[in-house]
Amino acid sequence: MPIIIDIEASGFGSHSYPIEVGVVKQNGERFCSLIKPQADWVHWDEHAQILHGISPQLLAQKGRPIAAVCTELNEFLRGQTAYTDGWVVDQPWVIKLFHAARQNMQFFISPLEMLLTEGQMALWHKTKESLLVVNQPRHRASHDAALIQDTFRATNKLVQQQLKVTQTVG
């Protein structure tokens, strides 16, 4: 089972910044933190807020300092690779986070697609949607990371079952 990382952000474009990070390890252990934005991080997209439900007021009250979040992420993931289903956006947000903290990442981020088989990719969206209907998790970083990990597990199981049927029939 891969380690999964997910980032919630202030918006969708290049001026957006990370506001929450969530990670789920292979054993189910989780890390999740709201992130207090730097003073010069001002871009805010109301549509993104509607999706993740995190307001600027919540970040001001419960967001943690960037340096503390980076230090804890490094301790939680040191030397390991975390996979994301949104590498194109999550990777730049994590880089922005560590740059702001003036810290080096002690872990790696890779696209989840590097691990998925063609069979899993074909089943991914339908499986994820069915898990979402059953579990109804809120759209937050650690819940999304767990949903992605559950989808990986479910699609892997479905592909293995299909292989057994094919081998039995063949």
PDB file of C-alpha atoms in Angstrom:
ATOM      1  CA  MET A   1       0.000   0.000   0.000  1.00  0.00           C
ATOM      2  CA  PRO A   2       1.489   3.362  -0.953  1.00  0.00           C
ATOM      3  CA  ILE A   3       1.815   6.350   1.351  1.00  0.00           C
ATOM      4  CA  ILE A   4      -0.622   8.990   0.095  1.00  0.00           C
ATOM      5  CA  ILE A   5      -0.313  12.770   0.471  1.00  0.00           C
ATOM      6  CA  ASP A   6      -2.994  15.307  -0.368  1.00  0.00           C
ATOM      7  CA  ILE A   7      -2.961  19.094  -0.254  1.00  0.00           C
ATOM      8  CA  GLU A   8      -5.837  21.549   0.016  1.00  0.00           C
ATOM      9  CA  ALA A   9      -5.083  25.013  -1.300  1.00  0.00           C
ATOM     10  CA  SER A  10      -6.353  28.574  -1.330  1.00  0.00           C
ATOM     11  CA  GLY A  11      -7.270  28.279  -4.983  1.00  0.00           C
ATOM     12  CA  PHE A  12      -6.522  26.538  -8.238  1.00  0.00           C
ATOM     13  CA  GLY A  13      -3.996  28.775  -9.993  1.00  0.00           C
ATOM     14  CA  SER A  14      -0.327  29.640  -9.698  1.00  0.00           C
ATOM     15  CA  HIS A  15      -0.961  32.275  -7.017  1.00  0.00           C
ATOM     16  CA  SER A  16      -2.615  29.763  -4.703  1.00  0.00           C
ATOM     17  CA  TYR A  17      -0.837  28.293  -1.700  1.00  0.00           C
ATOM     18  CA  PRO A  18      -1.191  25.248   0.566  1.00  0.00           C
ATOM     19  CA  ILE A  19      -3.634  25.577   3.471  1.00  0.00           C
ATOM     20  CA  GLU A  20      -3.869  21.951   4.627  1.00  0.00           C
ATOM     21  CA  VAL A  21      -1.764  18.835   4.211  1.00  0.00           C
ATOM     22  CA  GLY A  22      -2.845  15.271   4.907  1.00  0.00           C
ATOM     23  CA  VAL A  23      -0.868  12.024   4.734  1.00  0.00           C
ATOM     24  CA  VAL A  24      -1.847   8.401   5.268  1.00  0.00           C
ATOM     25  CA  LYS A  25       0.879   5.783   5.691  1.00  0.00           C
ATOM     26  CA  GLN A  26       0.651   2.116   4.695  1.00  0.00           C
ATOM     27  CA  ASN A  27      -0.368   1.147   8.246  1.00  0.00           C
ATOM     28  CA  GLY A  28      -3.138   3.778   8.369  1.00  0.00           C
ATOM     29  CA  GLU A  29      -1.191   6.223  10.546  1.00  0.00           C
ATOM     30  CA  ARG A  30      -2.194   9.787   9.635  1.00  0.00           C
ATOM     31  CA  PHE A  31      -0.753  13.273   9.682  1.00  0.00           C
ATOM     32  CA  CYS A  32      -2.982  16.264   9.063  1.00  0.00           C
ATOM     33  CA  SER A  33      -2.486  19.957   9.667  1.00  0.00           C
ATOM     34  CA  LEU A  34      -4.049  23.255   8.725  1.00  0.00           C
ATOM     35  CA  ILE A  35      -1.397  25.753   7.622  1.00  0.00           C
ATOM     36  CA  LYS A  36      -1.307  29.396   8.711  1.00  0.00           C
ATOM     37  CA  PRO A  37      -0.556  31.401   5.533  1.00  0.00           C
ATOM     38  CA  GLN A  38       2.418  33.736   5.302  1.00  0.00           C
ATOM     39  CA  ALA A  39       1.573  37.437   5.315  1.00  0.00           C
ATOM     40  CA  ASP A  40       2.308  37.700   1.562  1.00  0.00           C
ATOM     41  CA  TRP A  41       0.085  34.709   0.702  1.00  0.00           C
ATOM     42  CA  VAL A  42      -3.100  36.614  -0.049  1.00  0.00           C
ATOM     43  CA  HIS A  43      -4.781  34.890  -3.017  1.00  0.00           C
ATOM     44  CA  TRP A  44      -8.129  33.394  -2.007  1.00  0.00           C
ATOM     45  CA  ASP A  45     -10.642  31.645  -4.248  1.00  0.00           C
ATOM     46  CA  GLU A  46     -14.202  31.360  -2.923  1.00  0.00           C
ATOM     47  CA  HIS A  47     -14.850  28.340  -5.207  1.00  0.00           C
ATOM     48  CA  ALA A  48     -11.963  26.457  -3.600  1.00  0.00           C
ATOM     49  CA  GLN A  49     -13.333  27.369  -0.158  1.00  0.00           C
ATOM     50  CA  ILE A  50     -16.723  25.941  -1.113  1.00  0.00           C
ATOM     51  CA  LEU A  51     -15.012  22.682  -2.084  1.00  0.00           C
ATOM     52  CA  HIS A  52     -12.819  22.163   0.986  1.00  0.00           C
ATOM     53  CA  GLY A  53     -14.816  24.153   3.537  1.00  0.00           C
ATOM     54  CA  ILE A  54     -11.766  25.859   5.007  1.00  0.00           C
ATOM     55  CA  SER A  55     -12.166  29.591   5.608  1.00  0.00           C
ATOM     56  CA  PRO A  56      -9.465  32.226   6.138  1.00  0.00           C
ATOM     57  CA  GLN A  57     -10.882  32.658   9.649  1.00  0.00           C
ATOM     58  CA  LEU A  58     -10.384  28.947  10.424  1.00  0.00           C
ATOM     59  CA  LEU A  59      -6.778  29.164   9.196  1.00  0.00           C
ATOM     60  CA  ALA A  60      -6.172  32.235  11.360  1.00  0.00           C
ATOM     61  CA  GLN A  61      -7.555  30.410  14.405  1.00  0.00           C
ATOM     62  CA  LYS A  62      -6.293  26.851  13.916  1.00  0.00           C
ATOM     63  CA  GLY A  63      -3.602  27.060  11.248  1.00  0.00           C
ATOM     64  CA  ARG A  64      -0.150  26.018  12.381  1.00  0.00           C
ATOM     65  CA  PRO A  65       3.098  27.837  11.552  1.00  0.00           C
ATOM     66  CA  ILE A  66       4.650  26.789   8.236  1.00  0.00           C
ATOM     67  CA  ALA A  67       7.991  25.821   9.796  1.00  0.00           C
ATOM     68  CA  ALA A  68       6.294  23.542  12.350  1.00  0.00           C
ATOM     69  CA  VAL A  69       4.244  21.806   9.644  1.00  0.00           C
ATOM     70  CA  CYS A  70       7.357  21.231   7.514  1.00  0.00           C
ATOM     71  CA  THR A  71       9.365  19.906  10.459  1.00  0.00           C
ATOM     72  CA  GLU A  72       6.594  17.452  11.363  1.00  0.00           C
ATOM     73  CA  LEU A  73       6.149  16.347   7.751  1.00  0.00           C
ATOM     74  CA  ASN A  74       9.885  15.657   7.538  1.00  0.00           C
ATOM     75  CA  GLU A  75       9.766  13.622  10.743  1.00  0.00           C
ATOM     76  CA  PHE A  76       6.650  11.713   9.613  1.00  0.00           C
ATOM     77  CA  LEU A  77       7.920  10.906   6.106  1.00  0.00           C
ATOM     78  CA  ARG A  78      11.723  11.040   6.355  1.00  0.00           C
ATOM     79  CA  GLY A  79      13.355   9.109   3.498  1.00  0.00           C
ATOM     80  CA  GLN A  80      10.054   7.764   2.155  1.00  0.00           C
ATOM     81  CA  THR A  81       8.053   8.451  -0.982  1.00  0.00           C
ATOM     82  CA  ALA A  82       4.500   9.760  -0.719  1.00  0.00           C
ATOM     83  CA  TYR A  83       2.247   9.453  -3.746  1.00  0.00           C
ATOM     84  CA  THR A  84      -0.381  11.920  -4.911  1.00  0.00           C
ATOM     85  CA  ASP A  85      -3.169  11.740  -7.465  1.00  0.00           C
ATOM     86  CA  GLY A  86      -2.666  15.460  -8.138  1.00  0.00           C
ATOM     87  CA  TRP A  87       1.095  15.657  -8.557  1.00  0.00           C
ATOM     88  CA  VAL A  88       0.923  18.585 -10.999  1.00  0.00           C
ATOM     89  CA  VAL A  89      -0.554  20.822  -8.293  1.00  0.00           C
ATOM     90  CA  ASP A  90       0.435  19.087  -5.043  1.00  0.00           C
ATOM     91  CA  GLN A  91       4.172  19.029  -5.813  1.00  0.00           C
ATOM     92  CA  PRO A  92       4.410  22.822  -6.419  1.00  0.00           C
ATOM     93  CA  TRP A  93       2.354  23.518  -3.272  1.00  0.00           C
ATOM     94  CA  VAL A  94       4.663  21.358  -1.140  1.00  0.00           C
ATOM     95  CA  ILE A  95       7.699  23.054  -2.704  1.00  0.00           C
ATOM     96  CA  LYS A  96       6.137  26.458  -1.917  1.00  0.00           C
ATOM     97  CA  LEU A  97       5.513  25.335   1.669  1.00  0.00           C
ATOM     98  CA  PHE A  98       9.096  24.153   2.252  1.00  0.00           C
ATOM     99  CA  HIS A  99      10.562  27.181   0.466  1.00  0.00           C
ATOM    100  CA  ALA A 100       8.586  29.488   2.778  1.00  0.00           C
ATOM    101  CA  ALA A 101       9.837  27.534   5.810  1.00  0.00           C
ATOM    102  CA  ARG A 102      13.411  27.645   4.467  1.00  0.00           C
ATOM    103  CA  GLN A 103      13.664  23.895   5.011  1.00  0.00           C
ATOM    104  CA  ASN A 104      14.665  21.008   2.764  1.00  0.00           C
ATOM    105  CA  MET A 105      12.200  18.212   2.184  1.00  0.00           C
ATOM    106  CA  GLN A 106      13.456  14.976   3.710  1.00  0.00           C
ATOM    107  CA  PHE A 107      11.008  12.865   1.656  1.00  0.00           C
ATOM    108  CA  PHE A 108       9.878  12.492  -1.939  1.00  0.00           C
ATOM    109  CA  ILE A 109       6.586  13.049  -3.738  1.00  0.00           C
ATOM    110  CA  SER A 110       5.714  11.048  -6.821  1.00  0.00           C
ATOM    111  CA  PRO A 111       2.670  10.748  -9.090  1.00  0.00           C
ATOM    112  CA  LEU A 112       0.367   7.900  -8.091  1.00  0.00           C
ATOM    113  CA  GLU A 113       0.166   6.977 -11.767  1.00  0.00           C
ATOM    114  CA  MET A 114       3.698   5.588 -11.413  1.00  0.00           C
ATOM    115  CA  LEU A 115       2.224   2.718  -9.357  1.00  0.00           C
ATOM    116  CA  LEU A 116      -1.103   2.137 -11.077  1.00  0.00           C
ATOM    117  CA  THR A 117      -1.550  -0.647 -13.587  1.00  0.00           C
ATOM    118  CA  GLU A 118      -3.633  -0.090 -16.710  1.00  0.00           C
ATOM    119  CA  GLY A 119      -6.345  -2.196 -15.125  1.00  0.00           C
ATOM    120  CA  GLN A 120      -6.405   0.012 -12.031  1.00  0.00           C
ATOM    121  CA  MET A 121      -6.507   3.155 -14.158  1.00  0.00           C
ATOM    122  CA  ALA A 122      -9.496   1.808 -16.081  1.00  0.00           C
ATOM    123  CA  LEU A 123     -11.375   1.157 -12.816  1.00  0.00           C
ATOM    124  CA  TRP A 124     -10.169   4.188 -10.856  1.00  0.00           C
ATOM    125  CA  HIS A 125     -12.895   6.812 -11.260  1.00  0.00           C
ATOM    126  CA  LYS A 126     -15.846   4.450 -10.967  1.00  0.00           C
ATOM    127  CA  THR A 127     -14.321   2.771  -7.898  1.00  0.00           C
ATOM    128  CA  LYS A 128     -13.464   6.079  -6.226  1.00  0.00           C
ATOM    129  CA  GLU A 129     -16.989   7.381  -6.800  1.00  0.00           C
ATOM    130  CA  SER A 130     -18.535   4.231  -5.327  1.00  0.00           C
ATOM    131  CA  LEU A 131     -16.302   4.511  -2.237  1.00  0.00           C
ATOM    132  CA  LEU A 132     -17.211   8.173  -1.909  1.00  0.00           C
ATOM    133  CA  VAL A 133     -20.935   7.329  -1.929  1.00  0.00           C
ATOM    134  CA  VAL A 134     -20.462   4.686   0.789  1.00  0.00           C
ATOM    135  CA  ASN A 135     -18.111   6.667   3.045  1.00  0.00           C
ATOM    136  CA  GLN A 136     -19.187  10.285   2.363  1.00  0.00           C
ATOM    137  CA  PRO A 137     -15.945  11.766   3.702  1.00  0.00           C
ATOM    138  CA  ARG A 138     -15.590  15.510   3.872  1.00  0.00           C
ATOM    139  CA  HIS A 139     -13.320  17.058   1.240  1.00  0.00           C
ATOM    140  CA  ARG A 140     -10.293  17.603   3.465  1.00  0.00           C
ATOM    141  CA  ALA A 141      -6.674  16.561   3.001  1.00  0.00           C
ATOM    142  CA  SER A 142      -6.418  13.524   5.300  1.00  0.00           C
ATOM    143  CA  HIS A 143      -9.844  12.222   4.287  1.00  0.00           C
ATOM    144  CA  ASP A 144      -8.939  12.610   0.619  1.00  0.00           C
ATOM    145  CA  ALA A 145      -5.623  10.823   1.185  1.00  0.00           C
ATOM    146  CA  ALA A 146      -7.462   7.931   2.867  1.00  0.00           C
ATOM    147  CA  LEU A 147      -9.995   7.798   0.022  1.00  0.00           C
ATOM    148  CA  ILE A 148      -7.174   7.653  -2.537  1.00  0.00           C
ATOM    149  CA  GLN A 149      -5.474   4.864  -0.586  1.00  0.00           C
ATOM    150  CA  ASP A 150      -8.792   2.958  -0.304  1.00  0.00           C
ATOM    151  CA  THR A 151      -9.322   3.376  -4.047  1.00  0.00           C
ATOM    152  CA  PHE A 152      -5.823   2.035  -4.726  1.00  0.00           C
ATOM    153  CA  ARG A 153      -6.539  -0.989  -2.525  1.00  0.00           C
ATOM    154  CA  ALA A 154      -9.974  -1.620  -4.095  1.00  0.00           C
ATOM    155  CA  THR A 155      -8.805  -1.288  -7.699  1.00  0.00           C
ATOM    156  CA  ASN A 156      -5.833  -3.552  -6.997  1.00  0.00           C
ATOM    157  CA  LYS A 157      -8.175  -6.170  -5.521  1.00  0.00           C
ATOM    158  CA  LEU A 158     -10.558  -5.907  -8.494  1.00  0.00           C
ATOM    159  CA  VAL A 159      -7.697  -6.335 -10.966  1.00  0.00           C
ATOM    160  CA  GLN A 160      -6.423  -9.387  -9.053  1.00  0.00           C
ATOM    161  CA  GLN A 161      -9.931 -10.897  -9.087  1.00  0.00           C
ATOM    162  CA  GLN A 162     -10.207 -10.282 -12.831  1.00  0.00           C
ATOM    163  CA  LEU A 163      -6.839 -12.006 -13.347  1.00  0.00           C
ATOM    164  CA  LYS A 164      -7.986 -15.053 -11.362  1.00  0.00           C
ATOM    165  CA  VAL A 165     -11.181 -15.303 -13.416  1.00  0.00           C
ATOM    166  CA  THR A 166      -9.198 -14.980 -16.645  1.00  0.00           C
ATOM    167  CA  GLN A 167      -6.719 -17.641 -15.523  1.00  0.00           C
ATOM    168  CA  THR A 168      -9.526 -19.981 -14.411  1.00  0.00           C
ATOM    169  CA  VAL A 169     -11.414 -19.574 -17.689  1.00  0.00           C
ATOM    170  CA  GLY A 170      -8.244 -19.805 -19.772  1.00  0.00           C
TER     171      GLY A 170
END
